Short mmCIF file of C-alpha atoms and ligand atoms in Angstrom, two decimals:
data_model
loop_
_atom_site.label_atom_id
_atom_site.label_comp_id
_atom_site.label_asym_id
_atom_site.label_seq_id
_atom_site.Cartn_x
_atom_site.Cartn_y
_atom_site.Cartn_z
CA MET E 1 -80.14 -74.64 12.20
CA SER E 2 -77.43 -72.73 14.26
CA LYS E 3 -77.39 -70.26 17.02
CA ILE E 4 -74.29 -68.29 16.70
CA LEU E 5 -72.44 -65.84 18.94
CA LEU E 6 -70.23 -63.21 17.34
CA ILE E 7 -67.67 -61.32 19.39
CA GLY E 8 -66.60 -57.78 18.55
CA SER E 9 -67.96 -54.35 17.93
CA GLY E 10 -66.25 -52.95 14.86
CA GLY E 11 -67.12 -52.45 11.09
CA ARG E 12 -65.55 -55.94 10.60
CA GLU E 13 -68.12 -57.67 12.83
CA SER E 14 -70.94 -55.62 11.09
CA ALA E 15 -69.84 -57.04 7.71
CA ILE E 16 -69.45 -60.62 9.17
CA ALA E 17 -72.95 -60.32 10.73
CA TYR E 18 -74.28 -59.11 7.40
CA LYS E 19 -73.03 -62.22 5.65
CA LEU E 20 -74.06 -64.62 8.47
CA ARG E 21 -77.61 -63.30 8.35
CA GLN E 22 -77.80 -64.38 4.71
CA SER E 23 -77.17 -67.97 5.73
CA PRO E 24 -80.33 -70.28 5.61
CA LYS E 25 -78.60 -72.27 8.39
CA LEU E 26 -78.80 -69.36 10.92
CA SER E 27 -81.49 -69.54 13.52
CA GLN E 28 -80.40 -66.74 15.69
CA LEU E 29 -77.36 -64.40 15.72
CA TYR E 30 -76.12 -62.90 18.99
CA VAL E 31 -73.45 -60.27 19.25
CA PHE E 32 -71.25 -59.15 22.07
CA PRO E 33 -70.58 -56.31 22.77
CA GLY E 34 -71.90 -55.11 19.25
CA ASN E 35 -72.43 -51.50 18.19
CA GLY E 36 -75.43 -49.23 17.34
CA GLY E 37 -75.94 -50.83 14.02
CA PHE E 38 -77.03 -54.21 15.45
CA PRO E 39 -80.70 -54.78 16.11
CA ASP E 40 -81.52 -54.95 19.79
CA SER E 41 -82.70 -58.44 19.49
CA GLU E 42 -79.09 -59.54 18.64
CA VAL E 43 -77.11 -57.61 21.31
CA LEU E 44 -76.28 -59.23 24.54
CA ALA E 45 -76.33 -57.27 27.70
CA PRO E 46 -73.02 -55.44 28.38
CA ASN E 47 -72.65 -57.31 31.67
CA SER E 48 -73.13 -60.78 30.13
CA PHE E 49 -69.50 -61.77 30.66
CA ASP E 50 -65.96 -60.28 30.94
CA LEU E 51 -63.95 -61.05 27.79
CA LYS E 52 -60.79 -60.87 29.78
CA ASN E 53 -62.03 -63.40 32.24
CA LYS E 54 -61.65 -67.19 31.37
CA SER E 55 -64.31 -68.48 33.76
CA SER E 56 -66.71 -65.76 33.16
CA VAL E 57 -66.56 -66.46 29.37
CA GLN E 58 -66.75 -70.17 29.82
CA SER E 59 -69.79 -70.17 32.18
CA PHE E 60 -71.88 -67.77 30.05
CA ILE E 61 -71.11 -69.37 26.75
CA GLN E 62 -71.60 -72.99 28.20
CA LYS E 63 -75.00 -71.97 29.70
CA ASN E 64 -76.29 -70.45 26.50
CA GLU E 65 -75.43 -73.43 24.27
CA TYR E 66 -74.14 -71.70 21.08
CA ASP E 67 -73.52 -73.89 18.19
CA LEU E 68 -70.51 -71.74 17.05
CA VAL E 69 -68.77 -68.79 18.53
CA VAL E 70 -67.06 -66.45 15.97
CA VAL E 71 -64.25 -64.14 17.31
CA GLY E 72 -63.77 -61.05 15.35
CA PRO E 73 -60.95 -58.98 17.13
CA GLU E 74 -57.32 -59.98 17.83
CA ASP E 75 -57.27 -59.16 21.60
CA PRO E 76 -59.52 -62.18 22.77
CA LEU E 77 -57.76 -64.46 20.28
CA VAL E 78 -54.36 -63.52 21.67
CA ASP E 79 -55.64 -63.94 25.24
CA GLY E 80 -56.66 -67.46 24.44
CA ILE E 81 -60.47 -67.44 24.07
CA VAL E 82 -60.37 -70.18 21.40
CA ASP E 83 -58.44 -72.47 23.90
CA TRP E 84 -60.94 -71.60 26.60
CA LEU E 85 -63.87 -72.67 24.45
CA ALA E 86 -62.13 -75.72 23.17
CA GLU E 87 -61.73 -76.85 26.92
CA ILE E 88 -65.53 -76.76 27.35
CA GLY E 89 -66.24 -78.27 23.89
CA VAL E 90 -67.80 -75.25 22.24
CA PRO E 91 -66.98 -75.00 18.42
CA VAL E 92 -65.28 -71.67 17.68
CA PHE E 93 -64.00 -69.86 14.54
CA GLY E 94 -60.56 -68.47 15.11
CA PRO E 95 -56.97 -69.59 15.86
CA SER E 96 -55.63 -70.74 19.20
CA ALA E 97 -53.61 -68.51 21.42
CA TYR E 98 -50.32 -70.26 20.08
CA CYS E 99 -51.22 -69.46 16.53
CA ALA E 100 -52.47 -65.89 17.32
CA GLN E 101 -48.98 -65.03 18.34
CA ILE E 102 -48.47 -64.47 14.63
CA GLU E 103 -50.21 -61.20 15.26
CA GLY E 104 -49.65 -60.82 19.06
CA SER E 105 -45.84 -60.73 18.77
CA LYS E 106 -44.06 -59.26 15.87
CA GLU E 107 -40.89 -61.08 16.90
CA PHE E 108 -42.92 -64.51 16.89
CA ALA E 109 -44.14 -63.62 13.44
CA LYS E 110 -40.72 -62.75 12.15
CA ALA E 111 -39.05 -65.87 13.56
CA LEU E 112 -41.71 -68.04 12.12
CA MET E 113 -41.37 -66.36 8.69
CA ILE E 114 -37.56 -67.11 8.78
CA GLU E 115 -38.09 -70.72 9.86
CA ALA E 116 -40.61 -71.18 7.03
CA GLY E 117 -38.63 -69.28 4.44
CA VAL E 118 -41.33 -66.76 3.83
CA PRO E 119 -40.12 -63.63 2.06
CA THR E 120 -40.14 -60.68 4.45
CA ALA E 121 -38.03 -57.63 5.42
CA LYS E 122 -34.70 -58.13 7.20
CA TYR E 123 -35.03 -57.32 10.92
CA ALA E 124 -33.53 -57.30 14.33
CA SER E 125 -35.10 -56.88 17.71
CA PHE E 126 -34.04 -55.05 20.92
CA GLU E 127 -35.15 -54.79 24.47
CA ASP E 128 -33.23 -51.50 25.42
CA TYR E 129 -32.89 -48.04 23.97
CA GLU E 130 -29.15 -47.97 23.63
CA SER E 131 -28.64 -51.03 21.46
CA ALA E 132 -31.73 -50.21 19.33
CA TYR E 133 -30.31 -46.67 18.83
CA SER E 134 -26.88 -47.98 17.68
CA TYR E 135 -28.44 -50.41 15.33
CA VAL E 136 -30.49 -47.65 13.76
CA GLN E 137 -27.42 -45.45 13.45
CA LYS E 138 -25.61 -48.32 11.68
CA GLU E 139 -28.48 -49.21 9.24
CA GLY E 140 -29.47 -45.61 8.36
CA ALA E 141 -32.82 -44.46 6.92
CA PRO E 142 -35.35 -45.24 5.57
CA ILE E 143 -36.08 -47.72 8.28
CA VAL E 144 -39.29 -49.13 10.13
CA ILE E 145 -39.59 -49.10 13.98
CA LYS E 146 -42.30 -51.34 15.50
CA ALA E 147 -43.33 -51.90 19.08
CA ASP E 148 -43.47 -55.66 19.52
CA GLY E 149 -46.86 -56.28 20.99
CA LEU E 150 -50.46 -55.32 19.99
CA ALA E 151 -50.82 -51.54 19.66
CA ALA E 152 -54.02 -51.10 17.69
CA GLY E 153 -52.15 -50.40 14.41
CA LYS E 154 -50.35 -47.43 15.97
CA GLY E 155 -47.05 -48.99 17.20
CA VAL E 156 -45.36 -48.66 13.70
CA THR E 157 -43.25 -45.68 12.51
CA VAL E 158 -41.94 -45.57 8.94
CA CYS E 159 -38.97 -43.37 9.25
CA THR E 160 -37.55 -41.60 6.17
CA GLU E 161 -35.01 -39.72 8.42
CA LEU E 162 -32.81 -41.03 11.30
CA SER E 163 -34.24 -38.20 13.51
CA GLN E 164 -37.63 -39.90 13.26
CA ALA E 165 -36.17 -43.21 14.28
CA THR E 166 -34.51 -41.74 17.30
CA GLN E 167 -37.82 -40.06 18.27
CA ALA E 168 -39.87 -43.27 17.79
CA LEU E 169 -37.31 -45.28 19.95
CA LYS E 170 -37.46 -42.48 22.72
CA GLU E 171 -41.28 -42.78 22.67
CA ILE E 172 -41.20 -46.54 22.93
CA PHE E 173 -38.42 -47.05 25.55
CA LEU E 174 -38.07 -43.72 27.40
CA ASP E 175 -41.63 -42.45 27.38
CA ASN E 176 -43.27 -45.89 27.61
CA LYS E 177 -45.85 -44.77 25.14
CA PHE E 178 -47.07 -48.42 24.34
CA GLY E 179 -46.79 -49.84 27.88
CA LYS E 180 -46.00 -53.55 27.83
CA SER E 181 -46.29 -53.69 24.02
CA GLY E 182 -43.29 -51.43 23.88
CA SER E 183 -40.94 -53.46 26.06
CA LYS E 184 -39.36 -54.76 22.90
CA VAL E 185 -38.93 -53.30 19.41
CA VAL E 186 -38.63 -54.89 16.01
CA ILE E 187 -36.56 -52.77 13.59
CA GLU E 188 -37.10 -53.55 9.88
CA GLU E 189 -35.63 -52.80 6.51
CA PHE E 190 -37.97 -50.55 4.53
CA MET E 191 -39.70 -52.32 1.68
CA GLU E 192 -40.87 -50.49 -1.39
CA GLY E 193 -43.93 -51.40 -3.44
CA GLN E 194 -47.67 -51.40 -3.09
CA GLU E 195 -49.51 -53.01 -0.30
CA ALA E 196 -52.25 -55.61 -0.50
CA SER E 197 -54.25 -57.63 2.12
CA ILE E 198 -55.15 -61.23 1.46
CA PHE E 199 -57.32 -63.34 3.69
CA ALA E 200 -56.96 -67.09 3.92
CA ILE E 201 -59.37 -69.36 5.77
CA SER E 202 -58.05 -72.53 7.09
CA ASP E 203 -59.28 -75.65 8.85
CA GLY E 204 -55.86 -76.63 9.92
CA ASN E 205 -55.35 -78.83 6.85
CA THR E 206 -56.72 -76.99 3.90
CA TYR E 207 -57.36 -73.53 3.17
CA PHE E 208 -58.66 -71.07 0.53
CA THR E 209 -57.93 -67.43 -0.10
CA LEU E 210 -60.35 -64.70 -0.65
CA PRO E 211 -59.83 -61.92 -3.39
CA ALA E 212 -57.02 -59.46 -2.52
CA ALA E 213 -57.96 -55.96 -1.20
CA GLN E 214 -56.18 -52.76 -0.97
CA ASP E 215 -56.46 -50.75 2.19
CA HIS E 216 -55.64 -46.95 2.53
CA LYS E 217 -53.96 -46.66 5.85
CA ARG E 218 -53.01 -42.84 5.88
CA ALA E 219 -55.74 -40.52 7.35
CA TYR E 220 -55.85 -38.10 4.40
CA ASP E 221 -56.24 -37.92 0.59
CA GLY E 222 -53.13 -38.69 -1.41
CA ASP E 223 -51.77 -40.90 1.36
CA GLU E 224 -50.91 -38.02 3.56
CA GLY E 225 -51.20 -37.87 7.30
CA PRO E 226 -50.81 -40.33 10.12
CA ASN E 227 -51.32 -44.06 9.83
CA THR E 228 -54.65 -45.25 10.88
CA GLY E 229 -56.39 -48.59 11.15
CA GLY E 230 -57.54 -47.99 7.60
CA MET E 231 -59.76 -45.37 5.91
CA GLY E 232 -61.10 -47.39 3.02
CA ALA E 233 -60.48 -50.34 0.90
CA TYR E 234 -61.47 -52.04 -2.41
CA CYS E 235 -61.49 -55.49 -3.82
CA PRO E 236 -60.28 -57.25 -5.91
CA ALA E 237 -56.91 -55.18 -6.04
CA PRO E 238 -55.46 -55.53 -9.55
CA ILE E 239 -51.87 -55.32 -8.22
CA VAL E 240 -52.43 -58.95 -7.08
CA THR E 241 -52.32 -60.65 -10.51
CA LYS E 242 -52.91 -64.36 -11.01
CA GLU E 243 -49.22 -64.95 -11.00
CA THR E 244 -48.72 -62.92 -7.84
CA LEU E 245 -51.50 -64.75 -6.11
CA GLU E 246 -49.90 -68.04 -7.00
CA LYS E 247 -46.53 -66.90 -5.40
CA VAL E 248 -48.49 -65.75 -2.24
CA ASN E 249 -49.91 -69.28 -2.00
CA THR E 250 -46.66 -71.09 -2.59
CA LEU E 251 -44.29 -68.64 -0.78
CA VAL E 252 -46.49 -67.40 2.02
CA PHE E 253 -49.66 -69.36 2.94
CA GLN E 254 -48.58 -72.91 2.27
CA PRO E 255 -45.25 -72.81 4.26
CA VAL E 256 -46.89 -70.90 7.08
CA PHE E 257 -49.76 -73.39 7.51
CA GLU E 258 -47.34 -76.22 7.00
CA ILE E 259 -45.04 -74.99 9.80
CA PHE E 260 -47.91 -74.58 12.32
CA ARG E 261 -48.83 -78.17 11.53
CA LYS E 262 -45.27 -79.22 11.99
CA LYS E 263 -45.25 -77.65 15.44
CA GLY E 264 -48.29 -79.56 16.37
CA ASN E 265 -50.53 -76.54 16.36
CA PRO E 266 -52.50 -76.40 13.14
CA TYR E 267 -53.77 -72.90 12.27
CA LYS E 268 -57.60 -72.80 12.07
CA GLY E 269 -59.54 -69.60 11.31
CA LEU E 270 -58.51 -66.66 9.37
CA LEU E 271 -54.99 -65.61 8.49
CA TYR E 272 -54.49 -62.20 7.11
CA ALA E 273 -51.30 -61.52 5.08
CA GLY E 274 -50.33 -57.86 4.81
CA LEU E 275 -48.08 -57.91 1.77
CA MET E 276 -45.75 -55.59 -0.06
CA ILE E 277 -45.80 -56.28 -3.78
CA ASP E 278 -42.70 -54.97 -5.64
CA ALA E 279 -42.56 -53.70 -9.22
CA LYS E 280 -41.96 -57.32 -10.54
CA GLY E 281 -45.14 -58.60 -8.76
CA ASN E 282 -43.15 -60.33 -6.10
CA PRO E 283 -44.68 -60.42 -2.58
CA ARG E 284 -42.99 -59.85 0.77
CA VAL E 285 -44.93 -60.10 4.05
CA VAL E 286 -45.38 -56.88 6.00
CA GLU E 287 -47.30 -58.41 8.73
CA PHE E 288 -49.70 -61.13 9.65
CA ASN E 289 -53.08 -60.73 11.50
CA CYS E 290 -54.95 -63.60 13.15
CA ARG E 291 -58.38 -62.12 12.24
CA PHE E 292 -60.17 -60.54 9.36
CA GLY E 293 -58.94 -57.00 8.42
CA ASP E 294 -60.90 -53.85 9.10
CA PRO E 295 -61.94 -52.11 6.76
CA GLU E 296 -61.00 -54.79 4.08
CA THR E 297 -63.60 -57.19 5.37
CA GLN E 298 -66.38 -54.59 4.48
CA CYS E 299 -65.38 -54.91 0.88
CA VAL E 300 -64.12 -58.54 0.57
CA LEU E 301 -67.15 -60.36 2.15
CA PRO E 302 -69.65 -58.65 -0.22
CA MET E 303 -67.61 -60.58 -3.04
CA LEU E 304 -68.38 -63.95 -1.42
CA GLU E 305 -71.25 -65.76 -2.94
CA GLY E 306 -71.02 -68.81 -0.60
CA ASP E 307 -72.57 -69.30 2.99
CA LEU E 308 -70.21 -67.79 5.50
CA LEU E 309 -71.77 -69.74 8.31
CA GLU E 310 -71.18 -72.91 6.56
CA ILE E 311 -67.43 -71.88 5.92
CA PHE E 312 -66.98 -70.94 9.60
CA GLN E 313 -68.38 -74.13 10.80
CA ALA E 314 -66.27 -76.15 8.30
CA SER E 315 -63.10 -74.38 9.43
CA ALA E 316 -63.92 -75.13 13.13
CA LYS E 317 -64.68 -78.78 12.41
CA GLY E 318 -61.73 -79.36 9.90
CA ALA E 319 -64.03 -80.00 6.94
CA LEU E 320 -63.36 -77.06 4.58
CA GLY E 321 -62.74 -79.33 1.80
CA ASP E 322 -66.48 -80.18 1.66
CA VAL E 323 -67.52 -76.55 1.24
CA LYS E 324 -68.14 -74.94 -2.04
CA ILE E 325 -66.64 -71.34 -2.26
CA SER E 326 -67.88 -69.22 -5.04
CA LEU E 327 -67.17 -65.49 -5.67
CA ARG E 328 -68.99 -62.75 -7.35
CA PRO E 329 -67.63 -61.04 -10.51
CA GLY E 330 -67.34 -57.19 -10.29
CA ALA E 331 -65.76 -55.30 -7.50
CA SER E 332 -66.62 -53.84 -4.02
CA THR E 333 -65.42 -50.63 -2.24
CA VAL E 334 -65.67 -49.35 1.30
CA VAL E 335 -65.13 -45.76 2.54
CA VAL E 336 -64.79 -45.06 6.24
CA LEU E 337 -66.54 -42.04 7.80
CA ALA E 338 -64.25 -40.93 10.67
CA ALA E 339 -64.49 -38.46 13.53
CA GLU E 340 -62.47 -35.29 13.14
CA GLY E 341 -59.10 -35.71 14.84
CA TYR E 342 -58.97 -39.53 14.27
CA PRO E 343 -56.39 -41.23 14.67
CA ASP E 344 -55.34 -38.96 17.53
CA SER E 345 -57.99 -37.53 19.96
CA TYR E 346 -61.37 -36.99 18.35
CA GLU E 347 -64.81 -36.01 18.88
CA LYS E 348 -67.43 -38.42 20.37
CA ASN E 349 -71.22 -38.40 20.74
CA ILE E 350 -71.78 -36.91 17.33
CA PRO E 351 -75.41 -37.25 16.43
CA LEU E 352 -75.68 -39.43 13.20
CA ASN E 353 -78.65 -38.84 10.95
CA LEU E 354 -78.24 -41.12 7.96
CA PRO E 355 -80.35 -40.95 4.82
CA GLU E 356 -81.87 -44.23 3.61
CA THR E 357 -79.65 -46.18 1.22
CA ASN E 358 -80.60 -45.79 -2.43
CA SER E 359 -79.31 -49.06 -3.83
CA LYS E 360 -79.50 -52.70 -2.73
CA ASP E 361 -75.78 -53.17 -3.25
CA LEU E 362 -75.01 -50.36 -0.86
CA VAL E 363 -74.59 -51.18 2.81
CA VAL E 364 -73.80 -48.92 5.80
CA PHE E 365 -71.65 -50.88 8.24
CA HIS E 366 -71.62 -49.44 11.71
CA ALA E 367 -68.28 -49.36 13.65
CA GLY E 368 -67.94 -46.71 16.37
CA THR E 369 -71.58 -46.19 16.88
CA SER E 370 -74.03 -46.57 19.77
CA LYS E 371 -77.77 -45.92 20.35
CA LYS E 372 -78.58 -43.47 23.14
CA ASP E 373 -82.35 -42.96 23.97
CA GLY E 374 -83.07 -44.53 20.64
CA ASN E 375 -80.79 -42.02 18.71
CA LEU E 376 -77.63 -43.00 16.93
CA ILE E 377 -74.37 -41.37 18.08
CA SER E 378 -70.75 -41.86 17.35
CA THR E 379 -68.48 -43.47 19.95
CA GLY E 380 -65.35 -44.21 18.11
CA GLY E 381 -62.85 -42.79 15.67
CA ARG E 382 -63.97 -44.89 12.69
CA ILE E 383 -67.72 -44.50 12.88
CA LEU E 384 -69.18 -46.07 9.68
CA GLY E 385 -68.05 -48.02 6.56
CA ILE E 386 -70.12 -47.29 3.52
CA SER E 387 -69.67 -50.27 1.23
CA SER E 388 -70.96 -50.99 -2.20
CA TYR E 389 -70.74 -53.82 -4.71
CA GLY E 390 -70.77 -52.81 -8.43
CA LYS E 391 -70.37 -54.63 -11.70
CA ASP E 392 -66.90 -53.05 -11.84
CA LEU E 393 -64.69 -50.94 -9.54
CA LYS E 394 -65.87 -47.66 -10.99
CA GLU E 395 -69.56 -48.42 -10.45
CA SER E 396 -68.89 -49.58 -6.81
CA VAL E 397 -66.81 -46.49 -6.03
CA ASP E 398 -69.45 -44.24 -7.63
CA LYS E 399 -72.26 -45.77 -5.60
CA VAL E 400 -70.39 -45.11 -2.30
CA TYR E 401 -69.33 -41.52 -3.06
CA SER E 402 -72.82 -40.70 -4.46
CA TYR E 403 -74.39 -41.81 -1.10
CA LEU E 404 -71.68 -40.02 0.92
CA GLY E 405 -72.28 -36.87 -1.21
CA GLY E 406 -76.00 -36.76 -0.24
CA PHE E 407 -75.55 -35.68 3.39
CA LYS E 408 -73.12 -33.93 5.79
CA ILE E 409 -72.36 -34.81 9.28
CA SER E 410 -70.40 -32.13 11.00
CA LYS E 411 -67.18 -33.08 12.84
CA THR E 412 -66.62 -35.99 10.58
CA PHE E 413 -64.56 -36.59 7.48
CA PHE E 414 -63.73 -39.24 4.82
CA ARG E 415 -61.16 -39.78 2.26
CA LYS E 416 -62.28 -38.85 -1.30
CA ASP E 417 -59.63 -40.94 -3.30
CA ILE E 418 -60.37 -44.51 -2.06
CA ALA E 419 -59.51 -46.86 -5.00
CA SER E 420 -58.60 -43.97 -7.31
CA LYS E 421 -55.09 -45.46 -8.02
CA ALA E 422 -56.95 -48.55 -9.52
CA LEU E 423 -59.44 -46.62 -11.66
P1 AMP O 1 -47.89 -53.01 10.35
O1 AMP O 1 -48.75 -52.65 11.62
O2 AMP O 1 -46.79 -53.98 10.66
O3 AMP O 1 -48.80 -53.52 9.23
O4 AMP O 1 -47.43 -51.70 9.77
C1 AMP O 1 -48.28 -50.52 9.33
C2 AMP O 1 -47.94 -50.02 8.13
O5 AMP O 1 -46.55 -49.52 8.12
C3 AMP O 1 -47.97 -51.03 6.97
O6 AMP O 1 -49.25 -51.14 6.46
C4 AMP O 1 -46.92 -50.47 5.94
O7 AMP O 1 -47.64 -49.29 5.35
C5 AMP O 1 -46.00 -49.79 6.84
N1 AMP O 1 -44.81 -50.71 7.04
C6 AMP O 1 -44.64 -51.59 8.00
N2 AMP O 1 -43.47 -52.25 7.82
C7 AMP O 1 -42.94 -51.83 6.74
C8 AMP O 1 -41.73 -52.18 6.05
N3 AMP O 1 -40.79 -52.97 6.43
N4 AMP O 1 -41.41 -51.48 4.85
C9 AMP O 1 -42.26 -50.49 4.39
N5 AMP O 1 -43.48 -50.15 4.99
C10 AMP O 1 -43.83 -50.75 6.27
N1 LIG O 2 -56.78 -52.66 7.85
C1 LIG O 2 -55.69 -53.06 8.51
C2 LIG O 2 -55.98 -54.15 9.49
O1 LIG O 2 -57.02 -54.66 9.69
O2 LIG O 2 -55.12 -54.50 10.28
#
């Protein structure tokens, strides 16, 4: 039996917790910092430790003797939490700081892809406004401008006009909009196609992929409005055919895991490939993340039949080959309920009164929520993820929207067209 600590507070961690609770091997789950959807018995006190402070993390975790620590978000991974826990001999699911650079630095990721021969957009990187500006003038639009470091999904501007590119460069270099993450930019060729997210879980030697999902990154229906962390997703995504998945394995995952091994830093944990699939079904990498996607996880994990706890432990131990991975037939969809104004400034402390769920396949995953005097309120831009499994995509989508149609929470919104392209 295992005592597990899950780090994170988003919809992704709610979905990971939901699957971990199904494991017969779980004795007790703890979460830090958690959100309003976790039972009080699982949530550690807010002052338990400081995620940014190595000795604070090490001493708390050592004292409490967890059998496994699961790290949800990218920030602690990039900061090195996996290495800190390895030093004190605590098993952990997630990549080392070295491997997490694949998300933490777009330049690291690009250089690695070129070295490994992974298909991706042509790019150049710059550390000052003038040289970035002249490169953009030379290349012309459409073009994509990215702040180099972590920017919570907001550091990327897809520019259809040159004036947008100039504006984005000004914001990064002259207005310092992204702080340290904006001291360097990566400028990329614009790729056409449809996006898909594929998760691979690796133990350093072997890996397996989960079914592809498609996220909806723009805030409003019809893919209009600003880029967000993701407003809804569905799985499996039919754009990723069997042939395309084979290409993703041979052209993306295998070479990337191989190059990490060659560098003496095998990649353990989850690797998220954000892909652009062209009209011929050929994949190119848009980005890598060193953690599960959000909200994709809320529709991908419900498709997993196997024991997630066993999978995480096997990844940490280097024994994934011994684990049986099985998937459910059918499909799963998640729709995000967000606060009005998200992804810019938005309302907080919205009271949340949610009806009971009306189907065993439907789950309300909490993200930006908290409990105040026993009442549920919103604390973040993405508040909830309503997720449902169905025997096919249509059934899963209908179940989600039928639940969402049954109540109204003022000052919130959700997209009405999640998965519609695939129906
Ligand atoms: P990223 O944070 O790198 O995933 O970028 C955010 C979003 O911008 C992606 O999900 C794509 O929709 C878009 N994007 C990023 N890079 C490119 C590219 N080179 N070509 C086309 N779209 C892109
Ligand atoms: N949904 C996009 C991400 O998790 O990065």
